[in-house]
Tab-separated table of C-alpha atoms in Angstrom:
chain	number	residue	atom	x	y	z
A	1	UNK	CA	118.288	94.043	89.272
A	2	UNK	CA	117.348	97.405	89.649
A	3	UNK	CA	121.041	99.647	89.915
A	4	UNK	CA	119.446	101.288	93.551
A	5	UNK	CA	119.709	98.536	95.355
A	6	UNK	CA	122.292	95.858	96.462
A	7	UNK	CA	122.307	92.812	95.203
A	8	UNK	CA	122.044	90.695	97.927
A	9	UNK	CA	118.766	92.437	99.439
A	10	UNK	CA	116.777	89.717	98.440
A	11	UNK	CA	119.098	87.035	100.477
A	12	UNK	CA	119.196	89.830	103.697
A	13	UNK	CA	115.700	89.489	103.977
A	14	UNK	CA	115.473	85.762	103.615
A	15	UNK	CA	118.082	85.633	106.476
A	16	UNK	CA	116.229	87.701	108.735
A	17	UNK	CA	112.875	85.635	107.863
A	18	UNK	CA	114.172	82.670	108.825
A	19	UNK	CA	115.552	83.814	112.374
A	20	UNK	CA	112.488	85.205	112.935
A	21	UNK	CA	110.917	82.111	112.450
A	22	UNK	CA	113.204	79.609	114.107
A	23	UNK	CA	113.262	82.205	117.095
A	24	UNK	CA	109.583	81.347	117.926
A	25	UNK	CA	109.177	84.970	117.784
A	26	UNK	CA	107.470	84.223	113.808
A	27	UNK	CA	104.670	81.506	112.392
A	28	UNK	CA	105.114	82.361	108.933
A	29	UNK	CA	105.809	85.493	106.833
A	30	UNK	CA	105.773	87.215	103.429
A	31	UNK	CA	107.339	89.961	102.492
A	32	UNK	CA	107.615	91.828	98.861
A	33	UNK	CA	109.291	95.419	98.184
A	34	UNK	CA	109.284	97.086	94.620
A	35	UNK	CA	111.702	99.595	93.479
A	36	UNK	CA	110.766	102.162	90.905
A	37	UNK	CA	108.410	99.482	89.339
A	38	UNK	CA	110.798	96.656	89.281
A	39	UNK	CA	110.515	93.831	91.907
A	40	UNK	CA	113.693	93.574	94.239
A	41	UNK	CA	112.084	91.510	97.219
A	42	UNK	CA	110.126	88.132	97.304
A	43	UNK	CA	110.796	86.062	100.065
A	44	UNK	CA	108.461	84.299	102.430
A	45	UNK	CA	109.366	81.549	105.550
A	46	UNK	CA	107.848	79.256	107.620
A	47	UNK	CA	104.606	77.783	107.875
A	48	UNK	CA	100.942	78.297	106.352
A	49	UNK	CA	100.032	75.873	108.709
A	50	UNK	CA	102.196	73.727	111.175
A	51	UNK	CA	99.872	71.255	112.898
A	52	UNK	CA	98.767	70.376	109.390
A	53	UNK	CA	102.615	70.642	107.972
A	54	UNK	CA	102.518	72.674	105.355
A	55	UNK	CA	104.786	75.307	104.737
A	56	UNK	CA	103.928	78.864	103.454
A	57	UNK	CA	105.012	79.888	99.733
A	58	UNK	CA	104.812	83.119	97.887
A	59	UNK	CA	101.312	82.390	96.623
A	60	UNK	CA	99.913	81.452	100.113
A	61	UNK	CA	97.134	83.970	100.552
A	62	UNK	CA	97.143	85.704	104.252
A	63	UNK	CA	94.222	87.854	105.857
A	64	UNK	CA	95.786	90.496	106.806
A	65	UNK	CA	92.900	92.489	107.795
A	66	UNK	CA	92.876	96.384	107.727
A	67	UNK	CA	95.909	96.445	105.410
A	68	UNK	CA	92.954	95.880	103.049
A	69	UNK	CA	91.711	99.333	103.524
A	70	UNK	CA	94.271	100.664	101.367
A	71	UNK	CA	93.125	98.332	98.767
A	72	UNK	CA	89.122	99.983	99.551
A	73	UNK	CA	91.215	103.452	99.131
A	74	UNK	CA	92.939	102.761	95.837
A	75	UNK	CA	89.767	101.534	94.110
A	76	UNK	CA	87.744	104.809	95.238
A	77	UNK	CA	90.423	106.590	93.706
A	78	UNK	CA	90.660	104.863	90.408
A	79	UNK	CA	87.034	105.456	90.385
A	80	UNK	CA	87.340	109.243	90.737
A	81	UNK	CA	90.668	108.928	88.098
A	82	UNK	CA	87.415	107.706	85.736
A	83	UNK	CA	85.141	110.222	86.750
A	84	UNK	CA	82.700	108.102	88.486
A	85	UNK	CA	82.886	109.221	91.693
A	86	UNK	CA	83.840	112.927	93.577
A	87	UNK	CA	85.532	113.615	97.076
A	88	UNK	CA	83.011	116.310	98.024
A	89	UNK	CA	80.177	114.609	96.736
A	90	UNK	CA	77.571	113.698	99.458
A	91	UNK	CA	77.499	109.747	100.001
A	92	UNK	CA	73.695	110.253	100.150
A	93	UNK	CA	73.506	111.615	96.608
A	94	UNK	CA	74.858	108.275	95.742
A	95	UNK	CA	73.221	105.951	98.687
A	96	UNK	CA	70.085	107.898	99.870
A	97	UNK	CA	69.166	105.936	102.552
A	98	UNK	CA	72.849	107.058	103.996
A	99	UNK	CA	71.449	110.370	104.968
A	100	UNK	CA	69.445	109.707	107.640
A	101	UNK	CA	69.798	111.436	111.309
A	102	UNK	CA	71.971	114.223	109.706
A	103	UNK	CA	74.328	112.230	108.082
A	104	UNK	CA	73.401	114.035	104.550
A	105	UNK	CA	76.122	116.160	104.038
A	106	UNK	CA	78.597	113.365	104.272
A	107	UNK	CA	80.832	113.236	101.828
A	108	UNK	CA	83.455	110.581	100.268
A	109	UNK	CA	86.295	112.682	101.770
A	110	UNK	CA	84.882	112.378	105.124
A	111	UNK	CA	84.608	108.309	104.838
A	112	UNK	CA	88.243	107.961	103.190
A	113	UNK	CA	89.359	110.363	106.499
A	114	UNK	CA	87.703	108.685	109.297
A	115	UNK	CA	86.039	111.896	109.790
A	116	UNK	CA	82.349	110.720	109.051
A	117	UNK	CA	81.205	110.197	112.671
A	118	UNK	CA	80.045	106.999	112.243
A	119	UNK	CA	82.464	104.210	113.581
A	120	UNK	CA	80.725	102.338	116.058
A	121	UNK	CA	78.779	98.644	115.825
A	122	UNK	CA	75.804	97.796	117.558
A	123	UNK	CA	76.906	96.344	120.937
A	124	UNK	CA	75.422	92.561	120.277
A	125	UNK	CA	76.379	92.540	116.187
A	126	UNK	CA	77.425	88.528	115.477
A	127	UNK	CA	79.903	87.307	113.562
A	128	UNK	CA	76.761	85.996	110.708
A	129	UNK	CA	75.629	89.796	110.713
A	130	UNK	CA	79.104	91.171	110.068
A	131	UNK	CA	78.936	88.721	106.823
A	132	UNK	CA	75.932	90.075	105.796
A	133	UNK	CA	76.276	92.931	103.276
A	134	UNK	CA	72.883	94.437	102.900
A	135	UNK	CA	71.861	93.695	106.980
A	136	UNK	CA	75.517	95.403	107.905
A	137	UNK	CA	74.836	98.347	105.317
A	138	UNK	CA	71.224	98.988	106.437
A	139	UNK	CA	72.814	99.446	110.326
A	140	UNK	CA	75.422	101.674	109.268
A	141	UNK	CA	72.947	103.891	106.967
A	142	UNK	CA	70.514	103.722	110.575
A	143	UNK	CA	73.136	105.065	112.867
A	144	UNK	CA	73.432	108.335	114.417
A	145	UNK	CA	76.802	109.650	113.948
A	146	UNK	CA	79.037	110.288	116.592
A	147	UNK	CA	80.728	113.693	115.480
A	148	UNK	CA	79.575	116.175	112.722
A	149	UNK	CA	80.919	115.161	109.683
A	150	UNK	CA	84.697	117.004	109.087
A	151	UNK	CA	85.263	117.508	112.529
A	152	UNK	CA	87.126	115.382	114.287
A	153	UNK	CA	88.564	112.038	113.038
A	154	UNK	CA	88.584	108.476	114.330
A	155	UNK	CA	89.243	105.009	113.251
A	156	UNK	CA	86.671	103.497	111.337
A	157	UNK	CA	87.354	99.870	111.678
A	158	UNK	CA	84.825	98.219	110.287
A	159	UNK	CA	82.044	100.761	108.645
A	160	UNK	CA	84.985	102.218	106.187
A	161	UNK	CA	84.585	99.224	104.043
A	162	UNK	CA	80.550	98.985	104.399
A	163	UNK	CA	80.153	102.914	103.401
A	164	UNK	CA	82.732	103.421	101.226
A	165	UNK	CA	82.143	99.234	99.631
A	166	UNK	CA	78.096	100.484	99.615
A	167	UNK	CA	79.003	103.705	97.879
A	168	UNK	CA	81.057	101.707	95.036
A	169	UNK	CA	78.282	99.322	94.708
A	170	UNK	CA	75.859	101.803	93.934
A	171	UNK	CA	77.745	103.564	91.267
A	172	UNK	CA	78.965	100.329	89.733
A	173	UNK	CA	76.450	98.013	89.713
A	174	UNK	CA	79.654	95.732	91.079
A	175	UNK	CA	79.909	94.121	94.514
A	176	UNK	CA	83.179	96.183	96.209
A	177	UNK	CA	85.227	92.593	95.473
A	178	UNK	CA	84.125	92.385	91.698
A	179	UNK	CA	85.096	96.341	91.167
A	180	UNK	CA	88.104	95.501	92.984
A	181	UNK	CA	88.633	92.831	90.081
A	182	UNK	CA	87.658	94.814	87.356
A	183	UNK	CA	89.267	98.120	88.115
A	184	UNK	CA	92.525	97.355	90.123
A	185	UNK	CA	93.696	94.005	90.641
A	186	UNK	CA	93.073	92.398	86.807
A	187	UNK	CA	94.786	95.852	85.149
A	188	UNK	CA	97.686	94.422	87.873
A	189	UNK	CA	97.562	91.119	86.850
A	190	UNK	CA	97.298	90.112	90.869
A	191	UNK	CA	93.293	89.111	90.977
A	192	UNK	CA	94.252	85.452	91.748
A	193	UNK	CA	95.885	87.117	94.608
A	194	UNK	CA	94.498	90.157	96.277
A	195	UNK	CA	91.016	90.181	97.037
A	196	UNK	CA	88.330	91.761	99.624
A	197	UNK	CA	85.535	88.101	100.077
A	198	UNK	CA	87.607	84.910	98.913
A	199	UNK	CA	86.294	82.866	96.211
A	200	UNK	CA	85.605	79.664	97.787
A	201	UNK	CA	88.311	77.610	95.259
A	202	UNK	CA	91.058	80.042	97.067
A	203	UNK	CA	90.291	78.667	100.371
A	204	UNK	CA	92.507	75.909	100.494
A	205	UNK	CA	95.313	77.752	99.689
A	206	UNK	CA	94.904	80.301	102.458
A	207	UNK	CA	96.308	80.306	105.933
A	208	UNK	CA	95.323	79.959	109.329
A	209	UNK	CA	96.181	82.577	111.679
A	210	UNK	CA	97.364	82.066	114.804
A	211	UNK	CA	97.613	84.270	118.235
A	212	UNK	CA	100.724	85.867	119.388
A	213	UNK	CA	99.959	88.433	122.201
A	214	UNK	CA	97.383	89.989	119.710
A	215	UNK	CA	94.134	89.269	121.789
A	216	UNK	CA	95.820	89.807	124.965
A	217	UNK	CA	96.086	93.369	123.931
A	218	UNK	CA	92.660	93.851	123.121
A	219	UNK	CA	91.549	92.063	126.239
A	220	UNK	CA	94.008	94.580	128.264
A	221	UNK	CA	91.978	97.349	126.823
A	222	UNK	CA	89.816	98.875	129.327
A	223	UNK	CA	85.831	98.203	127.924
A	224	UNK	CA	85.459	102.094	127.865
A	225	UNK	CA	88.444	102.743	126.042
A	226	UNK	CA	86.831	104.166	122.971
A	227	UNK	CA	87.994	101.732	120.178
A	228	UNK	CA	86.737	98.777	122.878
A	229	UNK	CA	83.404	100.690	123.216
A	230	UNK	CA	82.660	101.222	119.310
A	231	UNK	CA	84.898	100.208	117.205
A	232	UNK	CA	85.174	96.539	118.608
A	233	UNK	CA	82.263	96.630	120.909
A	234	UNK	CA	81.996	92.248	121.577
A	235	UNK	CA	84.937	89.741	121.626
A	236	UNK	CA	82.648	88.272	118.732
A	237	UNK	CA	83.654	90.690	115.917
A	238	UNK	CA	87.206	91.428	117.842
A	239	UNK	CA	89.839	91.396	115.003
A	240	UNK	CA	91.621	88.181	116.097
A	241	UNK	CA	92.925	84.668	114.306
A	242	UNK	CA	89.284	83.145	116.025
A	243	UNK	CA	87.651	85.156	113.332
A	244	UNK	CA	89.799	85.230	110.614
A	245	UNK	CA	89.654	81.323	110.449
A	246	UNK	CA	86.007	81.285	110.266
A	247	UNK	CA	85.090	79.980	106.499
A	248	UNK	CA	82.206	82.341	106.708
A	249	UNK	CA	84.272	85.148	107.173
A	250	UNK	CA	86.906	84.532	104.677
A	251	UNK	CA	83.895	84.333	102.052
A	252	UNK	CA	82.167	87.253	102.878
A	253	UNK	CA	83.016	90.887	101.001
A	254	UNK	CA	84.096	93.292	103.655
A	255	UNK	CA	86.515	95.861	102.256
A	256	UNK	CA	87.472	97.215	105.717
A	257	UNK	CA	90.064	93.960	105.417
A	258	UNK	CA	91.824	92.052	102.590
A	259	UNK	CA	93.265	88.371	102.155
A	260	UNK	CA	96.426	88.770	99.567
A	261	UNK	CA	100.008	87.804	99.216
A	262	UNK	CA	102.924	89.756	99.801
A	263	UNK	CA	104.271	90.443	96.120
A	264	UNK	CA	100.432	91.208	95.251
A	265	UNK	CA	99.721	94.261	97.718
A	266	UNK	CA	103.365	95.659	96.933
A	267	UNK	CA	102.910	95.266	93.458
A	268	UNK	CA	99.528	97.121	93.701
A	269	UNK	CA	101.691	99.774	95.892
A	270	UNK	CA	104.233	99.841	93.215
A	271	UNK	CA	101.388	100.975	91.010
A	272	UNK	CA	100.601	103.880	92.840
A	273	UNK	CA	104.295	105.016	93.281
A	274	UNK	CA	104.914	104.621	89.751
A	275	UNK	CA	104.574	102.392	86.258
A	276	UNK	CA	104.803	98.673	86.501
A	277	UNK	CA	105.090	96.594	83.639
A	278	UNK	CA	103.353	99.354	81.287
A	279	UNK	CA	100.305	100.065	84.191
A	280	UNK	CA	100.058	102.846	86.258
A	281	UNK	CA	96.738	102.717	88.716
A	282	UNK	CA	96.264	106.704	88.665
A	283	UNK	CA	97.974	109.839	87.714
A	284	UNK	CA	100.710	111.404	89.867
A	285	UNK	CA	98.576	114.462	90.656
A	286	UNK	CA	96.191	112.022	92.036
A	287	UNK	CA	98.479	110.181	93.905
A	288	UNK	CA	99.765	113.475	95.800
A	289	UNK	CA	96.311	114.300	96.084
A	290	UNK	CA	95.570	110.896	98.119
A	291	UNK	CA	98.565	110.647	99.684
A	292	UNK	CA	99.349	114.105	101.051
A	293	UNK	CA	98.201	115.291	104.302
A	294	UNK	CA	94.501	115.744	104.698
A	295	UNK	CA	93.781	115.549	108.321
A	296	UNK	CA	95.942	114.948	111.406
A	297	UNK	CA	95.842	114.841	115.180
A	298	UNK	CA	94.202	112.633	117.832
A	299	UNK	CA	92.183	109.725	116.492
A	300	UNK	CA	89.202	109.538	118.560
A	301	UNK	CA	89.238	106.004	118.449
A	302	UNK	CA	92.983	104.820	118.496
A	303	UNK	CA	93.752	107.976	121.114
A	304	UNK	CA	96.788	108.608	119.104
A	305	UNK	CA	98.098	111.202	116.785
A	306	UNK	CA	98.099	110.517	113.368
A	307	UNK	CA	98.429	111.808	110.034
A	308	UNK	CA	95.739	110.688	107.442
A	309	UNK	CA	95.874	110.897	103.536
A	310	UNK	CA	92.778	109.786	101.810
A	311	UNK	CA	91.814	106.500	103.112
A	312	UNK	CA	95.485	106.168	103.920
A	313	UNK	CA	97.828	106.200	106.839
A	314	UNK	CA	101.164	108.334	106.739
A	315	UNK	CA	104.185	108.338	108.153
A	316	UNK	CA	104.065	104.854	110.013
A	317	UNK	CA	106.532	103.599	112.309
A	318	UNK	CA	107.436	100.969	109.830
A	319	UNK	CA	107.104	103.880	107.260
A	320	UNK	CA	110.400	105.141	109.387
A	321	UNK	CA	108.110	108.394	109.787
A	322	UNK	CA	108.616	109.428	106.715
A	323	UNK	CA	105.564	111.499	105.283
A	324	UNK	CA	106.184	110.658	101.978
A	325	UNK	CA	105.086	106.940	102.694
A	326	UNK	CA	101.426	105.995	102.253
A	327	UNK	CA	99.686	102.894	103.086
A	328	UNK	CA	97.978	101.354	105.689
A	329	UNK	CA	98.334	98.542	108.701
A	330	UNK	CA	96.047	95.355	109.697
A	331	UNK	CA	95.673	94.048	113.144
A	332	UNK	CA	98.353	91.866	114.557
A	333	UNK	CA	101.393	93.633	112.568
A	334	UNK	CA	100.245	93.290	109.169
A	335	UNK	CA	101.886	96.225	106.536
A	336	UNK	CA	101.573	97.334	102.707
A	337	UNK	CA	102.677	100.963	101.563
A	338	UNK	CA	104.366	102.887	99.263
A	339	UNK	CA	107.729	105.479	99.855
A	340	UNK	CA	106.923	107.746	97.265
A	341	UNK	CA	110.383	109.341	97.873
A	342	UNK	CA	112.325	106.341	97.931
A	343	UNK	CA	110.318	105.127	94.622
A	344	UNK	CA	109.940	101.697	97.222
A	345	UNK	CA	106.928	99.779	97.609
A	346	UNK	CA	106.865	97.136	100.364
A	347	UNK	CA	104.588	94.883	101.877
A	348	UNK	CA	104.798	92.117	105.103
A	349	UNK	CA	102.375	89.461	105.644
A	350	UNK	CA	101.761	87.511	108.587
A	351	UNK	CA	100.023	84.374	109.807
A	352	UNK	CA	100.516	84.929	113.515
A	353	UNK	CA	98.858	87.799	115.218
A	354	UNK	CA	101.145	90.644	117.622
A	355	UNK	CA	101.147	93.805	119.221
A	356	UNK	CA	103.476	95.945	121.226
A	357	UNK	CA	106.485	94.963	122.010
A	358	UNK	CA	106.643	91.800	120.176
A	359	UNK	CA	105.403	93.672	116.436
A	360	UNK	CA	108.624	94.606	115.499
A	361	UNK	CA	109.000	92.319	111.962
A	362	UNK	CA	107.430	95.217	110.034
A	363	UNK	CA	109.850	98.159	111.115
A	364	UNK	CA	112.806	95.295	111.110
A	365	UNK	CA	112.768	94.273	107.382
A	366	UNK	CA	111.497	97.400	105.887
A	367	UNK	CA	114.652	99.169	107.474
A	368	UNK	CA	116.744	96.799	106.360
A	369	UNK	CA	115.375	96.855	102.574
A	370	UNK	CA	115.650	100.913	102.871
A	371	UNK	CA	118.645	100.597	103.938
A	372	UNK	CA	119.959	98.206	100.689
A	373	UNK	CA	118.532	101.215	98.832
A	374	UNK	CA	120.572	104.086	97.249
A	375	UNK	CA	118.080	107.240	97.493
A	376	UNK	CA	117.225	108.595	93.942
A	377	UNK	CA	119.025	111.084	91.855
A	378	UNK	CA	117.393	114.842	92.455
A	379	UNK	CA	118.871	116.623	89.371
């Protein structure tokens, strides 16, 4: 056990897991926290799937959908650690058709910053189109965007994963889940556990999500609030357990989400923070690079303030506020980042869906890991 931490961290969390759960307030939960490169978390309660009575384990997979982004981020940035891909580089010069109605000054930057002006879906988009790589791409290469590029930000929900996953593609020759394979998650040793589209064989092993107050929030969203209007623009293609369950969905590559276990996405975390077991994802001046401030104020699309890295959030309530911690969220209280000043990666999975006042696992448990932890020496 690593010397920072206590050594009864592991059994704190497990405590608080299973409260949680036998509180009603919980379905079933993950969570996994590295520190400096050395696991000191891996606990999980509950169930994968109740009516069907099975319980969850650490190697139940969970969709935990826009915590994936920071998965999308990672692998554009081990790409540019190779040289096969540049910030300022015009998406266009690598996906021409990307430049139409002005959009040709675009750059990678702008997608990893939700400043590219282009996060809206068609009003009618289905569920089948959304699973449809080259229809969804063409649409999002079509649009007009909203802003000029690099001047304001807002929350790309879905079209991060189809311009950034289209822009990997095209550079590869890989679809966005097979780079993800070959260039982050095998070097990790976690590609039977973190992935973008689910190989149909890890179906079965996956669980169902189920609502909490998650939809109710959405539905108490005015239809002009902004996100409502683009972002999410039907109930179809709303972010919700009706969704998530679909086998369709769960097969289909869409890097805007993920499907992964707990100890995989804070291992992969871990990785950025520092060495584990012998790998290191990127360089530390890339890291900063990624992880340091690059735009902040009012999302367009979320209404709030926030602080952006590239392709990563900062500073997260769960995050305690703390600038130094990168990562990102998924809808219905989902969590995976990395406390680069704490050396402590940490990641919560969840199979039921909440918002508001009832998402308060995430904040709960990584508190009480940070708090197990002694901070690092300085001299």
């Amino acid at each position: 056990m690593n010397r920072r931490v206590g050594a009864d961290v592991q059994a704190r969390v497990g405590v608080i897991l299973e409260e949680l759960v036998e509180s009603g307030r919980e379905s079933g939960l993950q969570v996994a926290a590295y520190l400096d490169g050395e696991p000191i978390v891996d606990a999980h309660a509950g169930w994968a799937d109740r009516p069907g009575g099975r319980r969850l384990g650490a190697d139940t997979l969970i969709h935990s959908f826009s915590t994936g982004k920071g998965f999308t981020a990672t692998l554009v940035h081990v790409l540019a650690e190779r040289g096969l891909i540049a910030y300022d580089t015009p998406i266009a010069h690598y996906w021409p058709e990307f430049g139409a109605h002005g959009k040709e000054r675009a750059t990678v930057r702008h997608a990893l910053t939700h400043t590219i002006g282009v996060p809206q879906l068609p009003s009618a988009v289905t569920p089948e189109e959304l699973c449809d790589w080259d229809t969804m791409c063409a649409i999002v290469a079509a649009q007009e965007p909203l802003w000029e590029a690099g001047t304001a930000s807002g929350y790309h929900g879905w079209t991060f994963g189809w311009i950034l996953g289209e822009t990997v593609r095209r550079i590869t020759g890989l679809t966005p889940a097979q780079a993800l394979r070959t260039y982050v998650t095998e070097p990790l040793g976690v590609a039977d556990e973190l992935f973008f589209g689910l190989p149909e064989s890890e179906l079965a092993r996956t669980a169902p999500l189920v609502e909490g107050n998650w939809a109710a929030w959405l539905e108490s969203l005015p239809p002009t609030a902004p996100f409502r209007r683009y972002v999410a623009p039907n109930r179809a293609v709303w972010t919700v357990a009706e969704l998530a369950n679909r086998r369709a969905y769960l097969l289909a590559d869409l890097p805007a989400c993920g499907t992964t276990t707990a100890r995989a996405a804070a291992r992969l975390y871990a990785a950025l923070s520092g060495e584990v077991d012998g790998v290191r994802l990127m360089s530390p001046e890339r890291v900063a690079l990624a992880a340091d401030v690059a735009v902040e104020g009012k999302d367009l699309m979320l209404l709030g303030r926030y602080a952006k890295g590239l392709g990563y959030f900062l500073g997260l309530p769960a995050m305690a506020g703390e600038r130094t911690a990168f990562g990102h969220h998924g809808s219905g209280g989902s969590i995976a980042f990395a406390d680069r000043g704490r050396g402590l990666a940490f990641c919560l999975t969840r199979t039921r869906l909440v918002a508001g006042a009832a998402d308060t696992a995430a904040g709960l448990l990584a508190d009480e890991i940070r708090s197990a932890v002694t901070p690092p020496r300085t001299s």
